[in-house]
Amino acid sequence: MLVTLKGLLEDAKNKKQAVGAFNGTTLEGIRAIIGAAEEFQRPVILQHAQSHDTIIDLNEIAPLMLHYARSASVPVAVHLDHGSTFKRCMEAIRAGFTSVMYDASAKPFEQNLMETAEIVKAAHSVGVSVEAELGHVANINEDPGEDNIYTDPALAEEFVKRTGVDCLAVAFGTVHGLYVKQPRLDLSIVTQISEKTGIPLVMHGGSGVSGDNYRRAIKEGICKINYYTYMNTAGGNAARSFVKQSGEHLAYDCLTLAATEAMKQDVMAAMRIFGMDE
Ligand code: 13P
């Protein structure tokens, strides 16, 4: 069933769990994510990043995401990940998404705040939840600079008060993409922001974080974990093995099933940790 992000995350916060937010860039990815959630009977966030418009446009994949969310036997929020313009956020809302992330984290504090507040006003008026980002979760091939890695807890408190966002992505040392060296996480940042704001916090760059760090982050207030790179790689690796095993006759439809199953298993393993089962 299709639900709002706000409700999902409030429930997770009360239970001291996190809900996995997985990017469904293909039909196989969407089936893997929903299949894992149903097998586990866990809520899930199915998301489309604006940067993935180059793979498939939001308006093309939205009906598919919403179809799977509505017919799922578990609660599913359909979310825009890293929306970078007012227009794209409004298009996601019009398409039927139940939440949007507006990411103006690269802009100056006051500008990020004012633009986010504008999105919150519009989204809340039609019952859609909003995530924003303060501080900057870098990409693996980008040097964020020592000073810019972590979110300032005092600024986070002011940002949440003045924007009214439903959840906040915070920077405490994770990065997007495959890690080439161990991340330097500062979980005291999460603790302080959670105490000051009281709202559910979001971890971006969820792939490659150790089980121990996931669990500690969830205990400190992380309620949504964005996870895509490892799941995507699991699908790619399964496709490669399938090609190797296939010899002369390579059946494309069967290849997609092998990739779907591998992504599903990877998502299930992540969900087990996010739900604090182990
Ligand atoms: P990973 O690249 O670490 O999987 O993170 C995905 C993400 O944060 C999407 O917003």
CSV table of C-alpha atoms and ligand atoms in Angstrom, one decimal:
chain,number,residue,atom,x,y,z
A,1,MET,CA,0.0,0.0,0.0
A,2,LEU,CA,1.1,3.5,-0.8
A,3,VAL,CA,1.9,5.6,2.4
A,4,THR,CA,3.6,8.9,3.3
A,5,LEU,CA,7.2,9.1,4.3
A,6,LYS,CA,6.4,11.0,7.5
A,7,GLY,CA,4.2,8.2,8.9
A,8,LEU,CA,6.7,5.5,8.0
A,9,LEU,CA,9.6,7.3,9.6
A,10,GLU,CA,7.7,8.3,12.8
A,11,ASP,CA,6.9,4.6,13.3
A,12,ALA,CA,10.5,3.6,12.7
A,13,LYS,CA,11.8,6.3,15.1
A,14,ASN,CA,9.4,4.9,17.8
A,15,LYS,CA,10.7,1.4,17.2
A,16,LYS,CA,14.4,2.5,17.0
A,17,GLN,CA,14.7,1.0,13.5
A,18,ALA,CA,15.5,2.4,10.1
A,19,VAL,CA,13.6,2.0,6.8
A,20,GLY,CA,15.7,1.2,3.8
A,21,ALA,CA,15.3,3.6,0.8
A,22,PHE,CA,16.4,1.9,-2.4
A,23,ASN,CA,16.7,3.4,-5.9
A,24,GLY,CA,14.5,1.6,-8.4
A,25,THR,CA,16.1,2.7,-11.6
A,26,THR,CA,14.8,-0.3,-13.6
A,27,LEU,CA,11.8,-2.7,-13.6
A,28,GLU,CA,14.2,-5.4,-12.2
A,29,GLY,CA,15.3,-3.1,-9.4
A,30,ILE,CA,11.7,-2.2,-8.5
A,31,ARG,CA,10.7,-5.9,-8.4
A,32,ALA,CA,13.7,-6.8,-6.3
A,33,ILE,CA,13.0,-4.0,-3.8
A,34,ILE,CA,9.2,-4.8,-3.5
A,35,GLY,CA,9.9,-8.5,-3.5
A,36,ALA,CA,12.4,-8.2,-0.6
A,37,ALA,CA,10.0,-6.0,1.4
A,38,GLU,CA,7.1,-8.4,0.9
A,39,GLU,CA,9.1,-11.5,1.7
A,40,PHE,CA,10.3,-9.8,4.9
A,41,GLN,CA,6.9,-8.1,5.6
A,42,ARG,CA,8.8,-4.8,6.1
A,43,PRO,CA,7.9,-1.2,5.0
A,44,VAL,CA,10.2,0.2,2.4
A,45,ILE,CA,10.9,3.4,0.5
A,46,LEU,CA,11.1,3.1,-3.3
A,47,GLN,CA,12.9,6.1,-4.7
A,48,HIS,CA,14.0,7.7,-7.9
A,49,ALA,CA,16.9,10.1,-7.9
A,50,GLN,CA,16.7,13.1,-10.3
A,51,SER,CA,20.2,12.2,-11.5
A,52,HIS,CA,18.8,8.8,-12.7
A,53,ASP,CA,16.7,10.7,-15.2
A,54,THR,CA,19.5,9.9,-17.6
A,55,ILE,CA,18.7,6.2,-17.2
A,56,ILE,CA,14.9,6.6,-17.2
A,57,ASP,CA,12.9,9.8,-16.8
A,58,LEU,CA,10.9,10.3,-13.6
A,59,ASN,CA,7.6,10.6,-15.6
A,60,GLU,CA,8.3,7.3,-17.4
A,61,ILE,CA,9.2,5.2,-14.2
A,62,ALA,CA,6.7,6.9,-11.8
A,63,PRO,CA,3.6,4.9,-13.0
A,64,LEU,CA,5.6,1.7,-12.5
A,65,MET,CA,6.8,2.6,-9.1
A,66,LEU,CA,3.3,3.7,-8.0
A,67,HIS,CA,1.7,0.5,-9.4
A,68,TYR,CA,4.1,-1.7,-7.4
A,69,ALA,CA,3.7,0.4,-4.3
A,70,ARG,CA,-0.1,0.4,-4.4
A,71,SER,CA,-0.3,-3.4,-5.0
A,72,ALA,CA,2.3,-4.3,-2.3
A,73,SER,CA,1.2,-6.1,0.8
A,74,VAL,CA,3.5,-3.8,2.9
A,75,PRO,CA,3.6,0.0,3.4
A,76,VAL,CA,5.6,1.7,0.6
A,77,ALA,CA,6.5,5.4,0.3
A,78,VAL,CA,7.4,6.5,-3.2
A,79,HIS,CA,10.1,9.2,-3.0
A,80,LEU,CA,12.0,11.7,-5.1
A,81,ASP,CA,15.7,11.4,-4.2
A,82,HIS,CA,18.0,14.5,-4.5
A,83,GLY,CA,15.5,16.7,-6.3
A,84,SER,CA,17.5,19.8,-7.3
A,85,THR,CA,14.8,22.1,-8.6
A,86,PHE,CA,11.4,23.3,-7.4
A,87,LYS,CA,10.0,22.3,-10.8
A,88,ARG,CA,11.2,18.6,-10.5
A,89,CYS,CA,9.8,18.4,-7.0
A,90,MET,CA,6.4,19.6,-8.2
A,91,GLU,CA,6.5,17.2,-11.1
A,92,ALA,CA,7.1,14.3,-8.7
A,93,ILE,CA,4.2,15.4,-6.5
A,94,ARG,CA,2.0,15.7,-9.5
A,95,ALA,CA,3.0,12.2,-10.6
A,96,GLY,CA,1.8,10.8,-7.3
A,97,PHE,CA,5.0,10.6,-5.2
A,98,THR,CA,4.3,10.7,-1.4
A,99,SER,CA,7.5,12.5,-0.6
A,100,VAL,CA,10.3,14.6,-2.1
A,101,MET,CA,13.8,15.4,-1.2
A,102,TYR,CA,14.9,18.9,-2.0
A,103,ASP,CA,18.7,19.0,-2.0
A,104,ALA,CA,20.1,22.5,-1.9
A,105,SER,CA,23.0,21.4,0.3
A,106,ALA,CA,25.6,22.8,-2.0
A,107,LYS,CA,24.0,26.3,-1.7
A,108,PRO,CA,24.7,28.8,1.2
A,109,PHE,CA,22.8,28.0,4.4
A,110,GLU,CA,20.2,30.8,4.1
A,111,GLN,CA,19.4,30.1,0.5
A,112,ASN,CA,19.1,26.3,1.2
A,113,LEU,CA,16.7,27.2,4.1
A,114,MET,CA,14.5,29.7,2.1
A,115,GLU,CA,14.2,27.4,-0.9
A,116,THR,CA,13.5,24.3,1.2
A,117,ALA,CA,10.8,26.2,3.2
A,118,GLU,CA,9.1,27.1,-0.1
A,119,ILE,CA,9.0,23.4,-1.1
A,120,VAL,CA,7.7,22.4,2.3
A,121,LYS,CA,4.9,24.9,2.0
A,122,ALA,CA,3.8,23.6,-1.4
A,123,ALA,CA,4.3,19.9,-0.5
A,124,HIS,CA,2.6,19.9,2.9
A,125,SER,CA,-0.5,21.7,1.4
A,126,VAL,CA,-1.1,18.5,-0.6
A,127,GLY,CA,0.0,16.0,2.1
A,128,VAL,CA,3.4,15.2,0.7
A,129,SER,CA,6.4,14.8,3.1
A,130,VAL,CA,9.8,16.6,2.6
A,131,GLU,CA,13.4,15.6,3.2
A,132,ALA,CA,16.2,18.2,3.0
A,133,GLU,CA,20.0,18.0,3.4
A,134,LEU,CA,22.2,20.1,5.5
A,135,GLY,CA,26.0,19.7,5.3
A,136,HIS,CA,27.1,17.8,2.2
A,137,VAL,CA,27.3,14.0,1.7
A,138,ALA,CA,29.9,13.9,-1.1
A,139,ASN,CA,30.3,11.5,-4.0
A,140,ILE,CA,33.3,9.2,-3.7
A,141,ASN,CA,35.3,10.9,-6.4
A,142,GLU,CA,34.6,14.4,-4.9
A,143,ASP,CA,36.8,15.9,-2.2
A,144,PRO,CA,34.4,17.6,0.2
A,145,GLY,CA,37.2,19.4,2.1
A,146,GLU,CA,37.9,18.7,5.8
A,147,ASP,CA,35.6,21.6,7.0
A,148,ASN,CA,32.6,20.7,5.0
A,149,ILE,CA,32.2,17.0,5.9
A,150,TYR,CA,29.9,17.3,8.9
A,151,THR,CA,26.6,19.0,9.5
A,152,ASP,CA,26.6,21.7,12.2
A,153,PRO,CA,24.1,20.6,14.9
A,154,ALA,CA,23.2,24.2,15.9
A,155,LEU,CA,22.5,25.1,12.2
A,156,ALA,CA,20.4,21.9,11.9
A,157,GLU,CA,18.2,23.0,14.8
A,158,GLU,CA,17.6,26.4,13.2
A,159,PHE,CA,17.1,24.9,9.7
A,160,VAL,CA,14.4,22.4,11.0
A,161,LYS,CA,12.6,25.0,13.0
A,162,ARG,CA,12.4,27.5,10.2
A,163,THR,CA,11.6,25.1,7.3
A,164,GLY,CA,9.3,22.5,9.0
A,165,VAL,CA,10.9,19.6,7.1
A,166,ASP,CA,9.8,16.1,8.0
A,167,CYS,CA,13.2,14.5,8.0
A,168,LEU,CA,16.8,15.7,7.5
A,169,ALA,CA,19.8,14.1,5.7
A,170,VAL,CA,22.9,14.8,7.7
A,171,ALA,CA,26.6,14.6,6.9
A,172,PHE,CA,28.6,12.6,9.4
A,173,GLY,CA,31.2,11.0,7.3
A,174,THR,CA,29.4,8.7,4.8
A,175,VAL,CA,29.8,9.2,1.0
A,176,HIS,CA,27.8,8.1,-2.1
A,177,GLY,CA,29.3,5.3,-4.2
A,178,LEU,CA,31.9,2.6,-3.6
A,179,TYR,CA,34.3,3.3,-0.7
A,180,VAL,CA,37.9,3.2,-1.6
A,181,LYS,CA,39.0,3.7,2.1
A,182,GLN,CA,37.2,3.2,5.4
A,183,PRO,CA,34.8,6.1,6.1
A,184,ARG,CA,35.5,8.3,9.1
A,185,LEU,CA,32.1,8.5,10.8
A,186,ASP,CA,31.3,10.9,13.7
A,187,LEU,CA,28.2,9.5,15.3
A,188,SER,CA,28.1,12.1,18.0
A,189,ILE,CA,26.9,14.5,15.2
A,190,VAL,CA,23.8,12.3,14.7
A,191,THR,CA,23.2,12.2,18.5
A,192,GLN,CA,23.4,16.0,18.8
A,193,ILE,CA,21.2,16.7,15.8
A,194,SER,CA,18.6,14.2,16.9
A,195,GLU,CA,18.4,15.7,20.4
A,196,LYS,CA,18.2,19.3,19.0
A,197,THR,CA,15.6,18.7,16.2
A,198,GLY,CA,13.6,15.6,17.4
A,199,ILE,CA,12.9,14.6,13.8
A,200,PRO,CA,13.9,11.4,11.9
A,201,LEU,CA,17.4,11.7,10.4
A,202,VAL,CA,18.6,10.2,7.1
A,203,MET,CA,21.8,8.5,6.2
A,204,HIS,CA,22.9,8.9,2.6
A,205,GLY,CA,25.7,6.8,1.2
A,206,GLY,CA,24.4,3.7,3.0
A,207,SER,CA,26.4,1.2,0.9
A,208,GLY,CA,29.6,-0.1,2.5
A,209,VAL,CA,28.9,1.0,6.1
A,210,SER,CA,29.7,-1.8,8.6
A,211,GLY,CA,26.9,-3.6,10.5
A,212,ASP,CA,28.2,-2.1,13.7
A,213,ASN,CA,28.1,1.5,12.4
A,214,TYR,CA,24.6,1.0,10.9
A,215,ARG,CA,23.3,-0.2,14.3
A,216,ARG,CA,25.0,2.6,16.2
A,217,ALA,CA,23.7,5.2,13.8
A,218,ILE,CA,20.1,3.8,14.1
A,219,LYS,CA,20.3,3.9,17.9
A,220,GLU,CA,21.4,7.6,17.7
A,221,GLY,CA,18.5,8.7,15.5
A,222,ILE,CA,19.0,7.6,11.8
A,223,CYS,CA,15.5,6.3,10.6
A,224,LYS,CA,16.0,6.3,6.8
A,225,ILE,CA,19.0,4.7,5.1
A,226,ASN,CA,19.7,5.4,1.4
A,227,TYR,CA,21.2,2.4,-0.2
A,228,TYR,CA,21.8,1.8,-3.9
A,229,THR,CA,25.4,1.2,-5.0
A,230,TYR,CA,25.8,-2.3,-3.5
A,231,MET,CA,22.4,-3.5,-4.6
A,232,ASN,CA,23.1,-2.3,-8.2
A,233,THR,CA,26.5,-4.0,-8.1
A,234,ALA,CA,25.0,-7.2,-6.9
A,235,GLY,CA,22.7,-7.2,-10.0
A,236,GLY,CA,25.6,-6.4,-12.3
A,237,ASN,CA,27.7,-9.2,-10.8
A,238,ALA,CA,24.9,-11.7,-11.2
A,239,ALA,CA,24.4,-10.6,-14.9
A,240,ARG,CA,28.2,-11.1,-15.5
A,241,SER,CA,28.1,-14.7,-14.0
A,242,PHE,CA,25.0,-15.5,-16.0
A,243,VAL,CA,26.7,-14.4,-19.2
A,244,LYS,CA,29.7,-16.6,-18.4
A,245,GLN,CA,27.6,-19.6,-17.7
A,246,SER,CA,25.3,-19.2,-20.7
A,247,GLY,CA,27.7,-20.2,-23.5
A,248,GLU,CA,26.3,-19.9,-27.0
A,249,HIS,CA,22.7,-19.2,-26.2
A,250,LEU,CA,22.3,-16.1,-24.0
A,251,ALA,CA,18.7,-15.5,-23.0
A,252,TYR,CA,18.2,-11.9,-22.1
A,253,ASP,CA,14.9,-12.5,-20.2
A,254,CYS,CA,16.6,-15.1,-18.0
A,255,LEU,CA,19.5,-12.7,-17.4
A,256,THR,CA,17.1,-10.1,-16.0
A,257,LEU,CA,15.6,-12.7,-13.6
A,258,ALA,CA,19.1,-13.6,-12.3
A,259,ALA,CA,19.9,-9.9,-11.8
A,260,THR,CA,16.5,-9.4,-10.0
A,261,GLU,CA,17.1,-12.3,-7.6
A,262,ALA,CA,20.6,-11.1,-6.7
A,263,MET,CA,19.4,-7.5,-6.0
A,264,LYS,CA,16.5,-8.9,-4.0
A,265,GLN,CA,18.9,-10.9,-1.8
A,266,ASP,CA,21.2,-7.9,-1.3
A,267,VAL,CA,18.2,-5.7,-0.3
A,268,MET,CA,17.0,-8.4,2.1
A,269,ALA,CA,20.4,-8.5,3.8
A,270,ALA,CA,20.4,-4.7,4.2
A,271,MET,CA,16.8,-4.7,5.5
A,272,ARG,CA,17.7,-7.3,8.1
A,273,ILE,CA,20.3,-4.9,9.6
A,274,PHE,CA,18.2,-1.7,9.2
A,275,GLY,CA,15.3,-3.5,11.1
A,276,MET,CA,17.8,-4.3,13.9
A,277,ASP,CA,17.2,-8.0,13.5
A,278,GLU,CA,20.9,-8.8,13.9
B,1,13P,P1,25.1,4.5,-1.9
B,1,13P,O1,25.7,5.0,-3.2
B,1,13P,O2,26.1,4.4,-0.8
B,1,13P,O3,24.4,3.2,-2.0
B,1,13P,O4,24.1,5.6,-1.4
B,1,13P,C1,22.9,5.9,-2.2
B,1,13P,C2,22.3,7.2,-1.8
B,1,13P,O5,22.7,7.8,-0.8
B,1,13P,C3,21.2,7.7,-2.7
B,1,13P,O6,20.8,8.9,-2.3
